[in-house]
């Protein structure tokens, strides 16, 4: 991604991030309601709808790896809604994803580089919860982008630390 495109993505993310945070907060509330009343499929239906909105927004601002996380979360919510999966661990995985995604976005909003590789363990955890096979690293890059310059180990460590679940908005 060119420097200008990178700067534009961060600027646009700054505009939509408050709405993304609010939408993810609503998704978490629906997950909590589902855990308390699992027989009511409406909570997971609403959660999936919120996650679909997040996914669309992230694709619109060309943040493809975070959009993949939102898509996988939506698919897990649909699997919970349909009863294809349904234990407490699956709901916990869904909750964890909705808590970690804002952290990653906050990191990007603060001007740090998008390092999709750090999202791979989360993506594969979500996929495993619904019985899907894991993804490999090449799936994190949109077609035609090729692999951008490899991040340094320090950048990767910093990006991993951003997925600590300690989002400023959540606190």
PDB file of C-alpha atoms in Angstrom:
ATOM      1  CA  UNK A   1       0.000   0.000   0.000  1.00  0.00           C
ATOM      2  CA  UNK A   2       1.429   3.363  -0.914  1.00  0.00           C
ATOM      3  CA  UNK A   3       2.128   5.866   1.841  1.00  0.00           C
ATOM      4  CA  UNK A   4      -0.727   8.088   0.675  1.00  0.00           C
ATOM      5  CA  UNK A   5      -3.182   5.186   0.567  1.00  0.00           C
ATOM      6  CA  UNK A   6      -1.985   4.094   4.021  1.00  0.00           C
ATOM      7  CA  UNK A   7      -2.529   7.608   5.423  1.00  0.00           C
ATOM      8  CA  UNK A   8      -5.977   7.818   3.811  1.00  0.00           C
ATOM      9  CA  UNK A   9      -7.022   4.461   5.318  1.00  0.00           C
ATOM     10  CA  UNK A  10      -6.004   5.680   8.762  1.00  0.00           C
ATOM     11  CA  UNK A  11      -7.862   8.961   8.323  1.00  0.00           C
ATOM     12  CA  UNK A  12     -11.017   7.167   7.209  1.00  0.00           C
ATOM     13  CA  UNK A  13     -10.657   4.694  10.064  1.00  0.00           C
ATOM     14  CA  UNK A  14     -10.598   7.666  12.434  1.00  0.00           C
ATOM     15  CA  UNK A  15     -13.990   8.713  11.088  1.00  0.00           C
ATOM     16  CA  UNK A  16     -15.633   5.294  11.328  1.00  0.00           C
ATOM     17  CA  UNK A  17     -13.906   3.846  14.406  1.00  0.00           C
ATOM     18  CA  UNK A  18     -16.366   5.283  16.973  1.00  0.00           C
ATOM     19  CA  UNK A  19     -19.251   3.697  15.058  1.00  0.00           C
ATOM     20  CA  UNK A  20     -17.351   0.405  14.740  1.00  0.00           C
ATOM     21  CA  UNK A  21     -16.680   0.413  18.489  1.00  0.00           C
ATOM     22  CA  UNK A  22     -20.355   1.054  19.227  1.00  0.00           C
ATOM     23  CA  UNK A  23     -21.497  -1.657  16.820  1.00  0.00           C
ATOM     24  CA  UNK A  24     -19.073  -4.159  18.354  1.00  0.00           C
ATOM     25  CA  UNK A  25     -20.309  -3.141  21.834  1.00  0.00           C
ATOM     26  CA  UNK A  26     -23.858  -3.947  20.711  1.00  0.00           C
ATOM     27  CA  UNK A  27     -22.662  -7.310  19.346  1.00  0.00           C
ATOM     28  CA  UNK A  28     -21.065  -8.105  22.737  1.00  0.00           C
ATOM     29  CA  UNK A  29     -24.326  -7.209  24.490  1.00  0.00           C
ATOM     30  CA  UNK A  30     -26.175  -9.655  22.229  1.00  0.00           C
ATOM     31  CA  UNK A  31     -23.614 -12.376  23.013  1.00  0.00           C
ATOM     32  CA  UNK A  32     -24.156 -11.791  26.741  1.00  0.00           C
ATOM     33  CA  UNK A  33     -27.927 -11.940  26.257  1.00  0.00           C
ATOM     34  CA  UNK A  34     -27.539 -15.166  24.258  1.00  0.00           C
ATOM     35  CA  UNK A  35     -25.541 -16.796  27.053  1.00  0.00           C
ATOM     36  CA  UNK A  36     -28.308 -15.896  29.521  1.00  0.00           C
ATOM     37  CA  UNK A  37     -31.120 -17.047  27.193  1.00  0.00           C
ATOM     38  CA  UNK A  38     -29.630 -19.463  24.670  1.00  0.00           C
ATOM     39  CA  UNK A  39     -33.051 -20.631  23.498  1.00  0.00           C
ATOM     40  CA  UNK A  40     -33.734 -17.177  22.026  1.00  0.00           C
ATOM     41  CA  UNK A  41     -32.074 -17.219  18.593  1.00  0.00           C
ATOM     42  CA  UNK A  42     -32.807 -13.533  18.122  1.00  0.00           C
ATOM     43  CA  UNK A  43     -29.725 -12.523  20.086  1.00  0.00           C
ATOM     44  CA  UNK A  44     -27.341 -14.326  17.744  1.00  0.00           C
ATOM     45  CA  UNK A  45     -29.287 -13.058  14.715  1.00  0.00           C
ATOM     46  CA  UNK A  46     -28.791  -9.477  15.951  1.00  0.00           C
ATOM     47  CA  UNK A  47     -25.146 -10.176  16.783  1.00  0.00           C
ATOM     48  CA  UNK A  48     -24.543 -11.544  13.268  1.00  0.00           C
ATOM     49  CA  UNK A  49     -26.204  -8.454  11.770  1.00  0.00           C
ATOM     50  CA  UNK A  50     -23.946  -6.143  13.790  1.00  0.00           C
ATOM     51  CA  UNK A  51     -20.879  -8.130  12.734  1.00  0.00           C
ATOM     52  CA  UNK A  52     -21.993  -7.967   9.100  1.00  0.00           C
ATOM     53  CA  UNK A  53     -22.150  -4.185   9.410  1.00  0.00           C
ATOM     54  CA  UNK A  54     -18.634  -4.114  10.888  1.00  0.00           C
ATOM     55  CA  UNK A  55     -17.336  -6.344   8.097  1.00  0.00           C
ATOM     56  CA  UNK A  56     -18.829  -4.126   5.397  1.00  0.00           C
ATOM     57  CA  UNK A  57     -17.396  -0.981   6.922  1.00  0.00           C
ATOM     58  CA  UNK A  58     -13.924  -2.509   7.214  1.00  0.00           C
ATOM     59  CA  UNK A  59     -14.015  -3.691   3.597  1.00  0.00           C
ATOM     60  CA  UNK A  60     -15.137  -0.228   2.529  1.00  0.00           C
ATOM     61  CA  UNK A  61     -12.078   1.339   4.179  1.00  0.00           C
ATOM     62  CA  UNK A  62      -9.924  -1.441   2.688  1.00  0.00           C
ATOM     63  CA  UNK A  63      -8.877  -3.070   5.943  1.00  0.00           C
ATOM     64  CA  UNK A  64      -9.184  -6.580   4.600  1.00  0.00           C
ATOM     65  CA  UNK A  65      -7.642  -8.670   7.394  1.00  0.00           C
ATOM     66  CA  UNK A  66      -9.765  -7.068  10.134  1.00  0.00           C
ATOM     67  CA  UNK A  67     -12.762  -7.493   7.788  1.00  0.00           C
ATOM     68  CA  UNK A  68     -11.933 -11.206   7.574  1.00  0.00           C
ATOM     69  CA  UNK A  69     -12.037 -11.386  11.363  1.00  0.00           C
ATOM     70  CA  UNK A  70     -15.469  -9.718  11.362  1.00  0.00           C
ATOM     71  CA  UNK A  71     -16.653 -12.118   8.649  1.00  0.00           C
ATOM     72  CA  UNK A  72     -15.487 -15.166  10.610  1.00  0.00           C
ATOM     73  CA  UNK A  73     -17.150 -13.784  13.744  1.00  0.00           C
ATOM     74  CA  UNK A  74     -20.379 -13.336  11.785  1.00  0.00           C
ATOM     75  CA  UNK A  75     -20.192 -16.931  10.538  1.00  0.00           C
ATOM     76  CA  UNK A  76     -19.634 -18.164  14.106  1.00  0.00           C
ATOM     77  CA  UNK A  77     -22.626 -16.140  15.320  1.00  0.00           C
ATOM     78  CA  UNK A  78     -24.736 -17.699  12.561  1.00  0.00           C
ATOM     79  CA  UNK A  79     -23.523 -21.184  13.550  1.00  0.00           C
ATOM     80  CA  UNK A  80     -24.515 -20.463  17.164  1.00  0.00           C
ATOM     81  CA  UNK A  81     -27.892 -19.143  15.996  1.00  0.00           C
ATOM     82  CA  UNK A  82     -28.534 -22.243  13.869  1.00  0.00           C
ATOM     83  CA  UNK A  83     -27.419 -24.614  16.614  1.00  0.00           C
ATOM     84  CA  UNK A  84     -24.535 -26.022  14.544  1.00  0.00           C
ATOM     85  CA  UNK A  85     -22.242 -25.163  17.463  1.00  0.00           C
ATOM     86  CA  UNK A  86     -23.394 -24.260  20.877  1.00  0.00           C
ATOM     87  CA  UNK A  87     -21.160 -24.689  23.835  1.00  0.00           C
ATOM     88  CA  UNK A  88     -19.995 -21.969  26.174  1.00  0.00           C
ATOM     89  CA  UNK A  89     -16.497 -22.034  24.661  1.00  0.00           C
ATOM     90  CA  UNK A  90     -17.891 -21.077  21.238  1.00  0.00           C
ATOM     91  CA  UNK A  91     -19.703 -18.070  22.699  1.00  0.00           C
ATOM     92  CA  UNK A  92     -16.527 -17.173  24.600  1.00  0.00           C
ATOM     93  CA  UNK A  93     -14.534 -17.283  21.352  1.00  0.00           C
ATOM     94  CA  UNK A  94     -17.098 -15.000  19.747  1.00  0.00           C
ATOM     95  CA  UNK A  95     -16.864 -12.586  22.685  1.00  0.00           C
ATOM     96  CA  UNK A  96     -13.071 -12.669  22.611  1.00  0.00           C
ATOM     97  CA  UNK A  97     -13.040 -11.780  18.915  1.00  0.00           C
ATOM     98  CA  UNK A  98     -15.380  -8.829  19.428  1.00  0.00           C
ATOM     99  CA  UNK A  99     -13.096  -7.582  22.192  1.00  0.00           C
ATOM    100  CA  UNK A 100      -9.811  -7.981  20.327  1.00  0.00           C
ATOM    101  CA  UNK A 101     -10.877  -6.486  17.010  1.00  0.00           C
ATOM    102  CA  UNK A 102     -11.284  -2.959  18.480  1.00  0.00           C
ATOM    103  CA  UNK A 103      -7.767  -3.220  19.935  1.00  0.00           C
ATOM    104  CA  UNK A 104      -6.281  -3.981  16.544  1.00  0.00           C
ATOM    105  CA  UNK A 105      -8.254  -1.147  14.945  1.00  0.00           C
ATOM    106  CA  UNK A 106      -7.153   1.246  17.667  1.00  0.00           C
ATOM    107  CA  UNK A 107      -3.557   0.334  16.901  1.00  0.00           C
ATOM    108  CA  UNK A 108      -4.127   1.178  13.238  1.00  0.00           C
ATOM    109  CA  UNK A 109      -5.933   4.384  14.149  1.00  0.00           C
ATOM    110  CA  UNK A 110      -2.877   5.412  16.149  1.00  0.00           C
ATOM    111  CA  UNK A 111      -0.844   5.303  12.933  1.00  0.00           C
ATOM    112  CA  UNK A 112       0.776   1.897  13.241  1.00  0.00           C
ATOM    113  CA  UNK A 113       1.236  -0.388  10.292  1.00  0.00           C
ATOM    114  CA  UNK A 114      -1.376  -3.004   9.419  1.00  0.00           C
ATOM    115  CA  UNK A 115       0.284  -6.360  10.154  1.00  0.00           C
ATOM    116  CA  UNK A 116      -2.367  -8.952   9.297  1.00  0.00           C
ATOM    117  CA  UNK A 117      -0.218 -11.921  10.333  1.00  0.00           C
ATOM    118  CA  UNK A 118      -0.946 -11.196  13.998  1.00  0.00           C
ATOM    119  CA  UNK A 119      -4.655 -11.767  13.326  1.00  0.00           C
ATOM    120  CA  UNK A 120      -4.059 -15.289  11.992  1.00  0.00           C
ATOM    121  CA  UNK A 121      -4.226 -17.074  15.386  1.00  0.00           C
ATOM    122  CA  UNK A 122      -7.493 -15.285  16.200  1.00  0.00           C
ATOM    123  CA  UNK A 123      -8.937 -16.085  12.770  1.00  0.00           C
ATOM    124  CA  UNK A 124      -8.016 -19.743  13.127  1.00  0.00           C
ATOM    125  CA  UNK A 125      -9.441 -19.911  16.660  1.00  0.00           C
ATOM    126  CA  UNK A 126     -12.760 -18.531  15.386  1.00  0.00           C
ATOM    127  CA  UNK A 127     -12.754 -20.909  12.417  1.00  0.00           C
ATOM    128  CA  UNK A 128     -11.962 -23.887  14.663  1.00  0.00           C
ATOM    129  CA  UNK A 129     -14.917 -22.995  16.910  1.00  0.00           C
ATOM    130  CA  UNK A 130     -17.258 -23.589  13.989  1.00  0.00           C
ATOM    131  CA  UNK A 131     -15.378 -26.623  12.699  1.00  0.00           C
ATOM    132  CA  UNK A 132     -13.673 -24.967   9.715  1.00  0.00           C
ATOM    133  CA  UNK A 133     -10.076 -25.624   8.746  1.00  0.00           C
ATOM    134  CA  UNK A 134      -7.405 -23.057   9.504  1.00  0.00           C
ATOM    135  CA  UNK A 135      -6.136 -20.442   7.084  1.00  0.00           C
ATOM    136  CA  UNK A 136      -2.574 -19.843   6.033  1.00  0.00           C
ATOM    137  CA  UNK A 137      -0.740 -16.544   5.899  1.00  0.00           C
ATOM    138  CA  UNK A 138      -1.345 -15.948   2.181  1.00  0.00           C
ATOM    139  CA  UNK A 139      -5.113 -15.714   2.796  1.00  0.00           C
ATOM    140  CA  UNK A 140      -4.615 -12.462   4.726  1.00  0.00           C
ATOM    141  CA  UNK A 141      -3.615 -10.406   1.724  1.00  0.00           C
ATOM    142  CA  UNK A 142      -6.173  -9.220  -0.850  1.00  0.00           C
ATOM    143  CA  UNK A 143      -5.667 -10.451  -4.422  1.00  0.00           C
ATOM    144  CA  UNK A 144      -3.224  -8.402  -6.429  1.00  0.00           C
ATOM    145  CA  UNK A 145      -1.411  -6.868  -3.456  1.00  0.00           C
ATOM    146  CA  UNK A 146       1.396  -9.406  -3.200  1.00  0.00           C
ATOM    147  CA  UNK A 147       3.325  -9.545   0.037  1.00  0.00           C
ATOM    148  CA  UNK A 148       4.235  -6.084   1.193  1.00  0.00           C
ATOM    149  CA  UNK A 149       7.610  -5.570   2.849  1.00  0.00           C
ATOM    150  CA  UNK A 150       7.932  -7.976   5.728  1.00  0.00           C
ATOM    151  CA  UNK A 151       7.470  -6.366   9.127  1.00  0.00           C
ATOM    152  CA  UNK A 152      10.324  -6.448  11.594  1.00  0.00           C
ATOM    153  CA  UNK A 153      10.150  -8.695  14.635  1.00  0.00           C
ATOM    154  CA  UNK A 154       9.680  -5.562  16.789  1.00  0.00           C
ATOM    155  CA  UNK A 155       6.685  -4.495  14.664  1.00  0.00           C
ATOM    156  CA  UNK A 156       5.156  -7.962  14.969  1.00  0.00           C
ATOM    157  CA  UNK A 157       5.675  -7.999  18.747  1.00  0.00           C
ATOM    158  CA  UNK A 158       4.116  -4.549  19.057  1.00  0.00           C
ATOM    159  CA  UNK A 159       1.148  -5.587  16.936  1.00  0.00           C
ATOM    160  CA  UNK A 160       0.677  -8.761  19.007  1.00  0.00           C
ATOM    161  CA  UNK A 161       0.711  -6.717  22.186  1.00  0.00           C
ATOM    162  CA  UNK A 162      -2.115  -4.623  20.763  1.00  0.00           C
ATOM    163  CA  UNK A 163      -4.321  -7.724  20.858  1.00  0.00           C
ATOM    164  CA  UNK A 164      -4.258  -7.816  24.634  1.00  0.00           C
ATOM    165  CA  UNK A 165      -7.943  -7.087  25.041  1.00  0.00           C
ATOM    166  CA  UNK A 166      -7.287  -3.793  26.756  1.00  0.00           C
ATOM    167  CA  UNK A 167      -9.074  -1.426  24.419  1.00  0.00           C
ATOM    168  CA  UNK A 168      -9.291   2.092  25.785  1.00  0.00           C
ATOM    169  CA  UNK A 169     -13.004   2.318  24.915  1.00  0.00           C
ATOM    170  CA  UNK A 170     -13.788  -0.920  26.717  1.00  0.00           C
ATOM    171  CA  UNK A 171     -12.038   0.218  29.878  1.00  0.00           C
TER     172      UNK A 171
END
